[in-house]
Every structure is written in structure tokens, then in C-alpha cells.
Coordinates of C-alpha atoms and ligand atoms in Angstrom, one line a residue:
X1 CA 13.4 -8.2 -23.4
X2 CA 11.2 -7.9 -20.0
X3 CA 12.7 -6.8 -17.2
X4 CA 14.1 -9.0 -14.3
X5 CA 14.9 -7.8 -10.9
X6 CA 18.4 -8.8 -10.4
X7 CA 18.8 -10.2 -6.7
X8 CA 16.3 -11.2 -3.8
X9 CA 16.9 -8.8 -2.0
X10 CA 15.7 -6.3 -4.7
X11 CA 12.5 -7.6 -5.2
X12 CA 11.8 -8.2 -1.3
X13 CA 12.6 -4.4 -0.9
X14 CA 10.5 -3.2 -4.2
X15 CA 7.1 -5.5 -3.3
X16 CA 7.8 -4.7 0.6
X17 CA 8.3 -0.4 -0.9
X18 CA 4.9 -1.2 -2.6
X19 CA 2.9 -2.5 0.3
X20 CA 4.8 -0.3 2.6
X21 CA 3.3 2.9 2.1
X22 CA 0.9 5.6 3.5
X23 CA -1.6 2.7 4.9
X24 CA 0.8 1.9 7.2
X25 CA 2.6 4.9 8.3
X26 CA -1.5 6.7 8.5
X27 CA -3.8 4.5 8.4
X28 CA -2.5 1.7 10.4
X29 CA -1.8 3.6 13.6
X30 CA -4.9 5.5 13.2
X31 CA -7.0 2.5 13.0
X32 CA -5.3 1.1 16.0
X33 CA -5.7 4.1 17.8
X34 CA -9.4 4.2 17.2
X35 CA -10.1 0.5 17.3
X36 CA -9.5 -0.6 20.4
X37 CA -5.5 -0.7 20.8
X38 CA -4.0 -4.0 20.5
X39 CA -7.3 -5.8 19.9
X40 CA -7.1 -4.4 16.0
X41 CA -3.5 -5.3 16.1
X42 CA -4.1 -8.8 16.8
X43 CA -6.7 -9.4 14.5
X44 CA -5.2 -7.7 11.7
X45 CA -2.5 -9.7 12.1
X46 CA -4.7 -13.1 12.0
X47 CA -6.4 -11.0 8.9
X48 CA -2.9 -11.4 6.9
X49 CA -2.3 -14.7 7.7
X50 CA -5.6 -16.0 6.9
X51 CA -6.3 -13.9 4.0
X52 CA -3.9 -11.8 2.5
X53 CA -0.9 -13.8 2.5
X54 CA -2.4 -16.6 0.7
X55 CA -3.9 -14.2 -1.9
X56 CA -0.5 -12.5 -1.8
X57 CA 1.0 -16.1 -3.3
X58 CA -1.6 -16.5 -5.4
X59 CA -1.2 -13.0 -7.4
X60 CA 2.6 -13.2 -7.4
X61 CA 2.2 -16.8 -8.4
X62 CA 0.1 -15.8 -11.8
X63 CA 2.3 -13.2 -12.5
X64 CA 5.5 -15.1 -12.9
X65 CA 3.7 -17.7 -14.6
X66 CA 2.4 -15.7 -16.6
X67 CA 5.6 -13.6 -17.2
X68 CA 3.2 -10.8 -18.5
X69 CA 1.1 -7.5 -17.9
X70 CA -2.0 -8.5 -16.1
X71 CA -4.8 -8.4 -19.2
X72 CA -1.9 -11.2 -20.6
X73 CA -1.6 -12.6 -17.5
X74 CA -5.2 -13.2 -17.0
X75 CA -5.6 -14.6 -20.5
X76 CA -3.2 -17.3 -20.6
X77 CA -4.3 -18.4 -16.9
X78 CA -7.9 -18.8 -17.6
X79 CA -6.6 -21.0 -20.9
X80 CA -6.6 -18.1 -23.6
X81 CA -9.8 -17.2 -22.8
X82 CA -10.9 -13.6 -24.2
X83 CA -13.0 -12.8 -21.2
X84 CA -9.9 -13.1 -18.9
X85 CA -8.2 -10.0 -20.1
X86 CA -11.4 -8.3 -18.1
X87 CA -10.1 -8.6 -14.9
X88 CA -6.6 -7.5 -16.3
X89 CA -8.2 -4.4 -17.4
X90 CA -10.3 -4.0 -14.4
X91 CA -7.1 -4.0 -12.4
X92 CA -5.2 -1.6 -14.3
X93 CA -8.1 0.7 -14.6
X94 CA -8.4 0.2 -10.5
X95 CA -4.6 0.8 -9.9
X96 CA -4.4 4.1 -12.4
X97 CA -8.0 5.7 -10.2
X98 CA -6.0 4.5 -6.7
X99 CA -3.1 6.2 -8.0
X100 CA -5.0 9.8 -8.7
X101 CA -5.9 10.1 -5.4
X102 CA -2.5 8.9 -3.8
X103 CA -0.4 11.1 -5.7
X104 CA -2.8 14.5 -4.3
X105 CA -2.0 12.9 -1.1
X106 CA 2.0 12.5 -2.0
X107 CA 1.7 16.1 -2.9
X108 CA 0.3 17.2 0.6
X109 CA 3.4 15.6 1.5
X110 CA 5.9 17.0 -0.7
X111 CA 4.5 20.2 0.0
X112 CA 4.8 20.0 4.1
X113 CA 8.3 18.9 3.2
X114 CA 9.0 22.0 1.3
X115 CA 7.6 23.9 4.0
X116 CA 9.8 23.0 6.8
X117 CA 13.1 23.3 4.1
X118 CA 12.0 26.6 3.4
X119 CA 12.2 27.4 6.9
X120 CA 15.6 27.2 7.2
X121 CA 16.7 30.0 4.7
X122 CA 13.9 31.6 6.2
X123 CA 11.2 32.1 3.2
X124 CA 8.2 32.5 5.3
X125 CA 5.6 33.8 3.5
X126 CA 6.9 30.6 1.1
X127 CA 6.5 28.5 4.1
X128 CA 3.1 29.8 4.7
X129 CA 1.9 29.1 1.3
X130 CA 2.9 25.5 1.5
X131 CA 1.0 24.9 4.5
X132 CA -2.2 26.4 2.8
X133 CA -4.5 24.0 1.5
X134 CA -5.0 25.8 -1.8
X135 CA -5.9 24.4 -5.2
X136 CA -2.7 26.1 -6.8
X137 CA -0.3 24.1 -4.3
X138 CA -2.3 21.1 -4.6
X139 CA -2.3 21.0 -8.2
X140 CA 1.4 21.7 -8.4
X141 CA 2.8 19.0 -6.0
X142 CA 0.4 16.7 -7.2
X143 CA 1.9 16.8 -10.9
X144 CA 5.5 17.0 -8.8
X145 CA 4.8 13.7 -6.9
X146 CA 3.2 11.9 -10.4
X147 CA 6.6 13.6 -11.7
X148 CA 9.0 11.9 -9.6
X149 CA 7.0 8.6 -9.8
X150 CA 7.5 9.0 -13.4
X151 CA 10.8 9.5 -13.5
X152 CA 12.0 6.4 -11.5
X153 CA 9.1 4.0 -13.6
X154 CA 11.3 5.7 -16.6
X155 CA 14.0 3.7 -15.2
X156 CA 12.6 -0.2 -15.8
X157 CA 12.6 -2.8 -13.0
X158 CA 16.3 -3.2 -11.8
X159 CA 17.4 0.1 -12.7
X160 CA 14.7 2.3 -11.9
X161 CA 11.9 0.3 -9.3
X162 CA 14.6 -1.8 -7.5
X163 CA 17.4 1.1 -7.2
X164 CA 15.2 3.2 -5.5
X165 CA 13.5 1.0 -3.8
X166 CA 16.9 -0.4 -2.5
X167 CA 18.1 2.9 -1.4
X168 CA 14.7 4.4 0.0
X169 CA 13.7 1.4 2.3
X170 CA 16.4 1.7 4.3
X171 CA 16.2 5.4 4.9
X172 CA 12.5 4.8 5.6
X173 CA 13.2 1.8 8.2
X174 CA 16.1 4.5 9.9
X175 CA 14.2 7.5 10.2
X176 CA 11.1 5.8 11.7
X177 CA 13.4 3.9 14.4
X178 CA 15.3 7.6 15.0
X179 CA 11.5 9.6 15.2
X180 CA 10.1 6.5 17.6
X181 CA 12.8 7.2 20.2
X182 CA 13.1 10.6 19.9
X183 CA 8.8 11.0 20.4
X184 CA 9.3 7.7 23.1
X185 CA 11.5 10.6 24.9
X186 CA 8.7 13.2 25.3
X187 CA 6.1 14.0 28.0
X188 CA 2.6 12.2 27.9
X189 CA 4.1 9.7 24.8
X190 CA 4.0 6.8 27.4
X191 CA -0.2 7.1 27.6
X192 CA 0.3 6.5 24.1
X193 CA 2.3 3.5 24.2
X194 CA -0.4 2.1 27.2
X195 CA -3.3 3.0 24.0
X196 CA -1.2 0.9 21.3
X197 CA -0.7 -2.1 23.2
X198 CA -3.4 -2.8 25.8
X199 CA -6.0 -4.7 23.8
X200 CA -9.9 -3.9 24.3
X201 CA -10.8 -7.4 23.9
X202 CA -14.8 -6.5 23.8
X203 CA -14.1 -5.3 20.1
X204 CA -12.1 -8.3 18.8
X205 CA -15.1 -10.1 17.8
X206 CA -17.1 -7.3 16.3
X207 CA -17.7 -7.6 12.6
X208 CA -16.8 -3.6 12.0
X209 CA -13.7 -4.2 13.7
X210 CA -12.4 -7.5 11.8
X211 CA -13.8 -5.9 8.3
X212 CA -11.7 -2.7 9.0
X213 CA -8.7 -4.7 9.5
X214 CA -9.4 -6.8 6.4
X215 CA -10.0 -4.2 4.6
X216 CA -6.5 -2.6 5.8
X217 CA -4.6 -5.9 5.0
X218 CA -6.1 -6.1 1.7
X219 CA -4.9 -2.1 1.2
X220 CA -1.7 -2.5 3.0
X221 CA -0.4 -5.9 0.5
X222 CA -1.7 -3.8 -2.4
X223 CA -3.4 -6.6 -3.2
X224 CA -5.8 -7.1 -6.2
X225 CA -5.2 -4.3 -8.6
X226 CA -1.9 -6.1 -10.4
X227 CA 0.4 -4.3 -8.4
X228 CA 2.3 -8.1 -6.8
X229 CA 0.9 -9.6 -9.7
X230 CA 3.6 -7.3 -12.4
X231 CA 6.1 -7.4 -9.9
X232 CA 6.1 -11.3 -9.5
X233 CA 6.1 -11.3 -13.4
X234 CA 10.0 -9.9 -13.3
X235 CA 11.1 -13.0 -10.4
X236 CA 13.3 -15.0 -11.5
X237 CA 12.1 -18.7 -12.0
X238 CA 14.9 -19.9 -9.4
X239 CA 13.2 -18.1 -6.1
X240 CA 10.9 -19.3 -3.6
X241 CA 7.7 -16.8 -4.0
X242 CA 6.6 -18.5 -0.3
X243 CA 9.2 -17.3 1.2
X244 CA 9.2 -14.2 -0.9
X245 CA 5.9 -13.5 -0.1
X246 CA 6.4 -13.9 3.6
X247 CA 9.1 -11.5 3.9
X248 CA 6.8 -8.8 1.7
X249 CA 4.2 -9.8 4.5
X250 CA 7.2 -9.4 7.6
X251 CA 8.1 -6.4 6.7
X252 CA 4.8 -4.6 6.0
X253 CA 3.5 -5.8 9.0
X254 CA 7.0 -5.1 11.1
X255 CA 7.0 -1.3 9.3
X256 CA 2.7 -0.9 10.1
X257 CA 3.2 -2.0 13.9
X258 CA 6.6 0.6 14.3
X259 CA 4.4 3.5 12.5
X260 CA 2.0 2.8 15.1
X261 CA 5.0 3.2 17.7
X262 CA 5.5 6.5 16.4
X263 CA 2.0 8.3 15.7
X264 CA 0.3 6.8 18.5
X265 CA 2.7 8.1 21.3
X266 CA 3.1 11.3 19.0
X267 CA -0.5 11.9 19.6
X268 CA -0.7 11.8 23.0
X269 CA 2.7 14.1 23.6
X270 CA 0.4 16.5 21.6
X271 CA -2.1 16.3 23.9
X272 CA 0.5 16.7 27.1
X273 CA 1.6 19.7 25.6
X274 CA -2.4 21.2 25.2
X275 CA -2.8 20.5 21.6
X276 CA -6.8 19.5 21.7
X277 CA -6.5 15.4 19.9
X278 CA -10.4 14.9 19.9
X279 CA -12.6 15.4 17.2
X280 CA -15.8 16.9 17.5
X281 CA -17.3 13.6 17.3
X282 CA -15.3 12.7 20.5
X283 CA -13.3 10.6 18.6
X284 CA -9.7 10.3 18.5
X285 CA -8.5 12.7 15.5
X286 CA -7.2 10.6 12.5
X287 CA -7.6 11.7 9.1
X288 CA -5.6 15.0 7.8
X289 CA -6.5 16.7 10.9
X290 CA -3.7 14.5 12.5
X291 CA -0.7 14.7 10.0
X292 CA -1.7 18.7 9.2
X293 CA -3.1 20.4 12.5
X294 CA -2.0 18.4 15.6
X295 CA 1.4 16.5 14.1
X296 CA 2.7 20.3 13.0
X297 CA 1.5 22.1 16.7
X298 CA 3.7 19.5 18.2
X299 CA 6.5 19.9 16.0
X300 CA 6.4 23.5 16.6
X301 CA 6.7 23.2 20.5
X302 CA 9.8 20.8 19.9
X303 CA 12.5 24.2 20.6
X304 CA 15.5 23.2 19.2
X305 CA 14.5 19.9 17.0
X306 CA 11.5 22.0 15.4
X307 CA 12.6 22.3 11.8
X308 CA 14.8 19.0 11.9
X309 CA 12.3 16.9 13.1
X310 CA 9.1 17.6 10.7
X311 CA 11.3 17.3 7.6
X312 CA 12.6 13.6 8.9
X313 CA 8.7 13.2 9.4
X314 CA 7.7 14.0 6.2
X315 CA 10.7 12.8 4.5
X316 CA 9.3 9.4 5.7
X317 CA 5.9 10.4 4.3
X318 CA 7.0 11.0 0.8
X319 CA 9.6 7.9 0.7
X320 CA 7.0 5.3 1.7
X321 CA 4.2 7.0 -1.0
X322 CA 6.3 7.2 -3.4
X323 CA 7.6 3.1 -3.4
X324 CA 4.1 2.5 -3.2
X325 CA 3.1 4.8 -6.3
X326 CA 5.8 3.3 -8.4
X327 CA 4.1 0.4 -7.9
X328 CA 0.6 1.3 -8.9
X329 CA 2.4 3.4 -11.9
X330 CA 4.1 0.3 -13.0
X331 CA 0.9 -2.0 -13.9
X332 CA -1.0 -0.2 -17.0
X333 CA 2.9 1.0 -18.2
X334 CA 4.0 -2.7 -17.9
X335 CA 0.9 -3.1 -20.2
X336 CA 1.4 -0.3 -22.9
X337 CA 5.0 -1.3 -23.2
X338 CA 4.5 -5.1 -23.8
X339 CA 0.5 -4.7 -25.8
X340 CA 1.1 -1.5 -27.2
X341 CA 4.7 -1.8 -27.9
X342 CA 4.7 2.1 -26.6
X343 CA 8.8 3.0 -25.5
X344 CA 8.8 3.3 -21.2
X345 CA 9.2 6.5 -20.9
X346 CA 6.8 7.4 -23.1
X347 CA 4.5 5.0 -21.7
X348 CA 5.2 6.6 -18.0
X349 CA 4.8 10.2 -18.7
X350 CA 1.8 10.0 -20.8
X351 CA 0.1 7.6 -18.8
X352 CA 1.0 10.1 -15.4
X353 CA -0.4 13.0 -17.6
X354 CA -3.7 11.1 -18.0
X355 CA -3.8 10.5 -14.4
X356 CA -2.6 13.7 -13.5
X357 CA -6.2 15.3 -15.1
X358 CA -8.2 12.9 -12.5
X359 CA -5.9 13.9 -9.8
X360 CA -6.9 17.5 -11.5
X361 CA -10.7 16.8 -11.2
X362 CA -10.5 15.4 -7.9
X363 CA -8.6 18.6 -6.5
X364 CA -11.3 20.8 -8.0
X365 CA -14.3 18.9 -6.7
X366 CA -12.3 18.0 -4.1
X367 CA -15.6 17.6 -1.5
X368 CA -17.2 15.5 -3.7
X369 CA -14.8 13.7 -5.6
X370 CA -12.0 12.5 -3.0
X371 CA -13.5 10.3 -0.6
X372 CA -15.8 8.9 -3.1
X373 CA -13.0 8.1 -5.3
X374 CA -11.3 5.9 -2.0
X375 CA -14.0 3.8 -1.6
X376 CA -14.9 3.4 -4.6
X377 CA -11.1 1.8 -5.4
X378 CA -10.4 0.8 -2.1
X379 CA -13.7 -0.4 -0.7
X380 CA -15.3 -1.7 -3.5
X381 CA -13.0 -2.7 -6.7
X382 CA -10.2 -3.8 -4.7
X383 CA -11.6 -7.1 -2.9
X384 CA -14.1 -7.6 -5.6
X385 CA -10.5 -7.9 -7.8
X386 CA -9.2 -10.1 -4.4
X387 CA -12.0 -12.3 -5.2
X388 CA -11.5 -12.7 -8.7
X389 CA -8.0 -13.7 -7.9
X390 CA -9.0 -16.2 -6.1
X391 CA -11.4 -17.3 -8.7
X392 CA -8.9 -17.7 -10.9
X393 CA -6.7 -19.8 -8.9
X394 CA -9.3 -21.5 -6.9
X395 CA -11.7 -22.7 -9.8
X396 CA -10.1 -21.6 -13.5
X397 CA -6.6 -22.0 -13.9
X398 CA -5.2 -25.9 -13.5
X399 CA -4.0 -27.3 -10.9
X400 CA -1.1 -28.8 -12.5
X401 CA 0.2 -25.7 -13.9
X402 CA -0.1 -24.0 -10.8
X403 CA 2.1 -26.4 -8.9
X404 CA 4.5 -26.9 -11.7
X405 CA 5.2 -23.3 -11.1
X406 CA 5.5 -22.7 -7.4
X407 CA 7.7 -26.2 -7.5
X408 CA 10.6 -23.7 -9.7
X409 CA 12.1 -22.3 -6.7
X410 CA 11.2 -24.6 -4.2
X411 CA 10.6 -28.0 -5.3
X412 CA 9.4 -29.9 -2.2
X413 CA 6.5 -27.9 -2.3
X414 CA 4.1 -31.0 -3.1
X415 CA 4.8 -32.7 0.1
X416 CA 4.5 -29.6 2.5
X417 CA 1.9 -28.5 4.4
X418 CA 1.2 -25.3 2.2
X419 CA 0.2 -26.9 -0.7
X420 CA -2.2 -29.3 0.7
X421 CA -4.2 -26.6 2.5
X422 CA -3.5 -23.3 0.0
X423 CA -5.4 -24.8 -2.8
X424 CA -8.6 -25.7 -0.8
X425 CA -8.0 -22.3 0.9
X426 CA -8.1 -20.3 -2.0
X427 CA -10.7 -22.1 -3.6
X428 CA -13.6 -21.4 -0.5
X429 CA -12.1 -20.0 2.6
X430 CA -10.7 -16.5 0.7
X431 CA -13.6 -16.3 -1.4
X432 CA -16.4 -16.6 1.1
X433 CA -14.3 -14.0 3.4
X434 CA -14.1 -11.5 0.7
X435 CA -18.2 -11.9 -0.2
X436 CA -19.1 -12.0 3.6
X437 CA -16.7 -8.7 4.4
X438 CA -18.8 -7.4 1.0
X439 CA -22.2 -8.1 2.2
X440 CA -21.5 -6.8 5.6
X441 CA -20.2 -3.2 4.0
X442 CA -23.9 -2.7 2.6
X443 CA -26.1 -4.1 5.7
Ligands
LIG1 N1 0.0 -0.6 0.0 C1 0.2 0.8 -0.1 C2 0.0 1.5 1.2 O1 -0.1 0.9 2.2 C3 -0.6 1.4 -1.2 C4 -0.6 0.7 -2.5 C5 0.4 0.5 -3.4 C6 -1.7 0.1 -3.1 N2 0.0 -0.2 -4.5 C7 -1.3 -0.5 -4.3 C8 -3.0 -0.1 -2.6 C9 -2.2 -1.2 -5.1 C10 -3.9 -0.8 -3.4 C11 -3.5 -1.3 -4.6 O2 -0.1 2.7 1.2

């Protein structure tokens, strides 16, 4: 028996836990911040309409047709064609490399949550090994995060993924609100506020700038690899994936723009308060620099609040990374459970031991191996694996069954406006975005 989550809300708050994740809470307000404010607001927002939401419906859409894994999926939707499974594997083998550099970064976070705890007994020379970067901590939190991440895939869909994710949404959504008027509060966080939402409307029309935020949308939806693809496949037949799909879209967008609210202003108290927020480059500081160097020198000037608020902050870290790396966890265990007929558990821990040796490799090559590994997943395989999507919708799979499916749920669907422009949509628009975003990266 496959899995089913059991109510709406469930799967809304497991697909909105997956896309949710560090790409919002870091990337997002970084991006902002360095992009010209607002102006990267507004056209990632146009980004998601245009082109992620549509390839949004269309993975969800083949995944609870398909009622299967991904390499299954792909099969029956390109007619039982062997070549199909390719794109299946592809994906899984995309989602398991995105996941070994995720969970070193889930670690970081797990380990500057340990850090602040540890404070509070007083363990300092604990505390000060936690803040070192060093292989041994890396190494250990990394197999703790892919630890945790197993344990709750362990679970299955409504009793592991949709548990969780029920009860760690929430939390998320309240500590950000708490942290954004608590920083809103401080001295110099109203510059920051100016920064997030007065657009520099010179840089809306440059290609860097739109690409970037494509290339965030596509990130943020956790879009190609399989990910929305498994987690349609447990929807019941009776929901409407549009509207599904729209609140997975609301809410990652809604959680991205209030992560902005937070790290933006946070950045510029730091700087009130002395902490240097420019890079060498004379850039503003993203990257770990931000979340390790000047996110801690401000917590550390915040008196009374400085133990209470870092954990809250990094709390928030770890709850969004790990709904997100259940998520990526889920796609090849989905397929060694249904193909391979291994038991879950057995299928989640061995498959987290597997990635857990990348993860290992990464750490000790970490110059080399880290930021290569991001764009080679992120960059490259993930909207080469948007495009086959739409490929697969747009020219492979018939028409008929496709709107045969999205009609269970939401049977009007032939007469609306959606279905008379998705399919053309799909078909050209998506894919020429995709190959145009593509060809830019390399001129
Ligand atoms: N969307 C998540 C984030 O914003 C990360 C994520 C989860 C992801 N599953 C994915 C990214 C699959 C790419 C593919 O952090």
C-alpha cells in the first residue's frame, strides 16, 4: 500500500516545508539585499508566476498520475517508454547530490544551535568548539542532520513527512514573526527596511538580475529533481492540485519575503552597532560570512536576549532545512521501496549512509568540492530537469490523459482560463525560458 497524506492541509504544509527551506530564509534576503531591493522582489515574483508555478502543476500533475516513484512515473507518462525512466533516475540521482551538500549545511546549523544551548549550563570551551569550523564538528552534525532526516522519512508520508511537517511549520512561521519584530525594534534596522523595499528599477531589466531570480524560484519550489513530483504521487484523487499548487507557491513566497524582513534589517542593526557588513569586494556580505560572523556579533551585543535569541534563530534554520531535506530524502527512498521492494527504514538509513560519504567527501575537499557540487545540482541539473518536465508535458505525454487528471478534483477545469493557456505555456513559453536562462549562464 503507498502512502497517502491524510488531509489538505497536510500536504499544503509538507510541499510548502519542502520548498520552504534555507533558499528562502538565506538566499532569498541575500539576493534581495544585493540585487537591487525590491526590484529582485518584483521580478522574482513575476519569475514564479510565469515559470515555476506552471512547472510546479505540471510535476505534481505527473506524479499523481502517475501514483509512483519518478523512474515509474516517467515511464508510464512517456507511454511505457524505456528511455523515460532516464529522467527519473536523473532526478533522483540530482535530489540525493543536492541533499549532500544541504545536510553539511543543516549541520552548520545544528551545530550553532548546540552552541548557544550549551551556553546556558555554561560549557564554554563546548561552545567554542561548536563555533569552530572544524572537519570533526562538520562531519558529526552532518551525519546528525542526515540522522534526523532519516528518522522522520522512517516514518512514511502521513505519519512521518506530514506530522512533522504539520508541527514544524507553524513553529517556523511563529518564530520568524517573533525575530522580525524583535530586530524591527533595534537601532539602524529601519535602513534596512528602506534597502528591502525601495526598488532599483535600473536592474529590473538586466538579464543577470532576472536569471538570478529564476534561478531562485526554480531552487525555492524544489522544482525538477522529483521532489513535488513524489509528493503529488500520495494526493488524494479528490483535491484540486491548482489550488494546491498555489498555496505551496503563497506560502513559499509569503515565508521568502518575511525572511527578507528579518535578515535584511538584521544586517543593518549589525552595522549600527559597528559590526563591519561589507565584503572586501564592497559588496554587501551574504554567504556564511553573514549567518556565522556578523548574525553572531550582533547576537552577542543583544544584553539580556543574547542566548535566547540566536537559539530561536537557528532553531528556525534547522526547522526550515530539515522540511526541505525530508523532501529530497523522500525521492530515491520512495523508489527503493516501490522498485526494490527494500523495507522504509531500511531504504532511509542506508540510502542517508550513502549520502552521508559525499557529504564526507565534500567536507574534506571542502574548497574544491562544495561550491562546485551547488552548481553543478543547482545551476545546471536542476532546470535542465525543469525542461525535461516540461518536455514531457508539453510534447510526450497526451493531452487527454493529462486533463482527465487535473479534471479529478476540479472538474470545470476544461472551460477555465488555465487550461487553455497552461498547455501552450508549457509546451513553448517554459521551455524557451529555461534554454534562454541556460544559454545566458555560459555567455
Ligand atoms: N526548496 C528548498 C529551499 O528553498 C530546498 C529544496 C528542497 C530543494 N527540495 C529540493 C531544492 C529539491 C532543489 C530540489 O531551501
Amino acid at each position: 500500500m503507498r502512502g497517502l497524506f491524510s488531509s489538505r492541509l497536510g500536504f499544503i504544509l509538507a510541499a510548502a516545508g519542502s520548498a520552504v527551506g534555507l533558499g528562502n530564509i538565506w538566499g532569498f534576503p541575500t539576493q534581495v539585499a544585493s540585487n537591487g531591493g525590491a526590484a529582485f522582489v518584483l521580478v522574482y515574483l513575476v519569475m514564479t508566476a510565469l515559470l515555476a508555478y506552471p512547472v510546479l502543476v505540471a510535476e505534481m500533475l505527473i506524479g499523481r498520475y502517475a501514483e509512483a516513484n519518478p523512474v515509474d512515473a516517467y515511464f508510464k507518462v512517456s507511454g511505457g517508454k524505456p528511455w523515460g525512466r532516464v529522467a527519473g533516475y536523473w532526478g533522483m540521482l540530482t535530489a540525493s547530490l543536492i541533499l549532500s551538500f544541504y545536510a553539511i549545511v543543516g549541520g552548520w546549523m545544528m551545530a550553532y544551535l548546540a552552541k548557544y544551548l550549551v551556553t546556558i549550563p555554561g560549557w564554554n570551551t563546548v561552545s567554542t568548539w561548536l563555533g569552530s569550523a572544524s572537519v570533526g564538528r562538520n562531519l558529526i552534525f552532518c551525519l546528525g542532520f542526515l540522522a534526523l532526516t532519516a528518522t522522520i522519512v522512517c516514518g512514511g508520508v502521513s505519519q512521518g513527512i506530514e506530522r512533522w511537517s504539520k508541527r514544524l511549520m507553524p513553529l517556523l512561521i511563529v518564530i520568524i514573526v517573533l525575530l522580525i519584530i524583535y530586530v524591527a525594534t533595534l537601532n539602524g534596522a529601519g535602513e534596512g527596511w528602506r534597502v528591502y523595499w525601495i526598488p532599483d528599477f535600473s536592474l529590473v531589466f538586466k538579464a543577470d538580475l532576472i536569471i538570478s531570480a529564476m534561478g531562485q524560484s526554480f531552487f525555492s519550489l524544489s522544482l525538477g529533481v522529483g521532489t513535488m513530483l513524489v509528493y503529488g504521487s500520495y494526493i488524494s484523487k479528490r483535491e484540486n492540485l491548482l489550488n494546491l499548487g498555489v498555496w505551496v507557491v503563497f506560502v513559499d513566497v509569503g515565508v521568502a519575503i518575511l525572511s527578507g524582513l528579518l535578515i535584511v534589517p538584521a544586517i543593518y542593526v549589525a552595522q549600527a552597532s559597528g559590526i563591519d557588513i561589507y565584503q572586501e569586494s564592497g559588496q554587501l556580505i551574504s554567504g556564511d560570512g553573514l549567518i556565522f560572523t556578523v548574525l553572531p556579533a550582533l547576537f552577542a551585543n543583544m544584553g539580556g536576549l543574547a542566548i535566547i535569541v540566536p537559539i530561536a534563530f537557528f532553531a528556525l534554520m534547522v526547522i526550515a532545512a530539515l522540511t526541505s531535506s525530508i523532501s529530497m530524502l523522500e525521492v530515491p527512498v520512495s523508489y527503493s521501496v516501490e522498485k526494490k521492494g527494500l523495507k522504509r527504514s531500511l531504504a532511509a538509513v542506508s540510502i542517508c549512509g550513502v549520502i552521508f560519504l559525499i557529504s564526507s567527501l565534500i567536507i574534506f575537499n571542502f574548497e574544491r568540492m562544495f561550491s562546485f557540487m551547488i552548481s553543478l545540482t543547482t545551476e545546471y541539473s536542476q532546470p535542465l530537469l525543469g525542461l525535461l518536465i516540461c518536455i514531457f508535458v508539453g510534447w510526450i505525454w497526451s493531452r487527454d490523459q493529462q486533463l482527465s487528471e487535473i479534471k479529478q478534483g476540479n472538474p470545470q477545469v476544461e472551460d477555465s482560463l488555465f487550461w487553455r493557456i497552461w498547455p501552450v505555456y508549457v509546451k513553448y513559453i517554459c521551455p524557451l525560458l529555461v534554454i534562454m536562462a541556460f544559454v545566458h549562464s555560459f555567455i
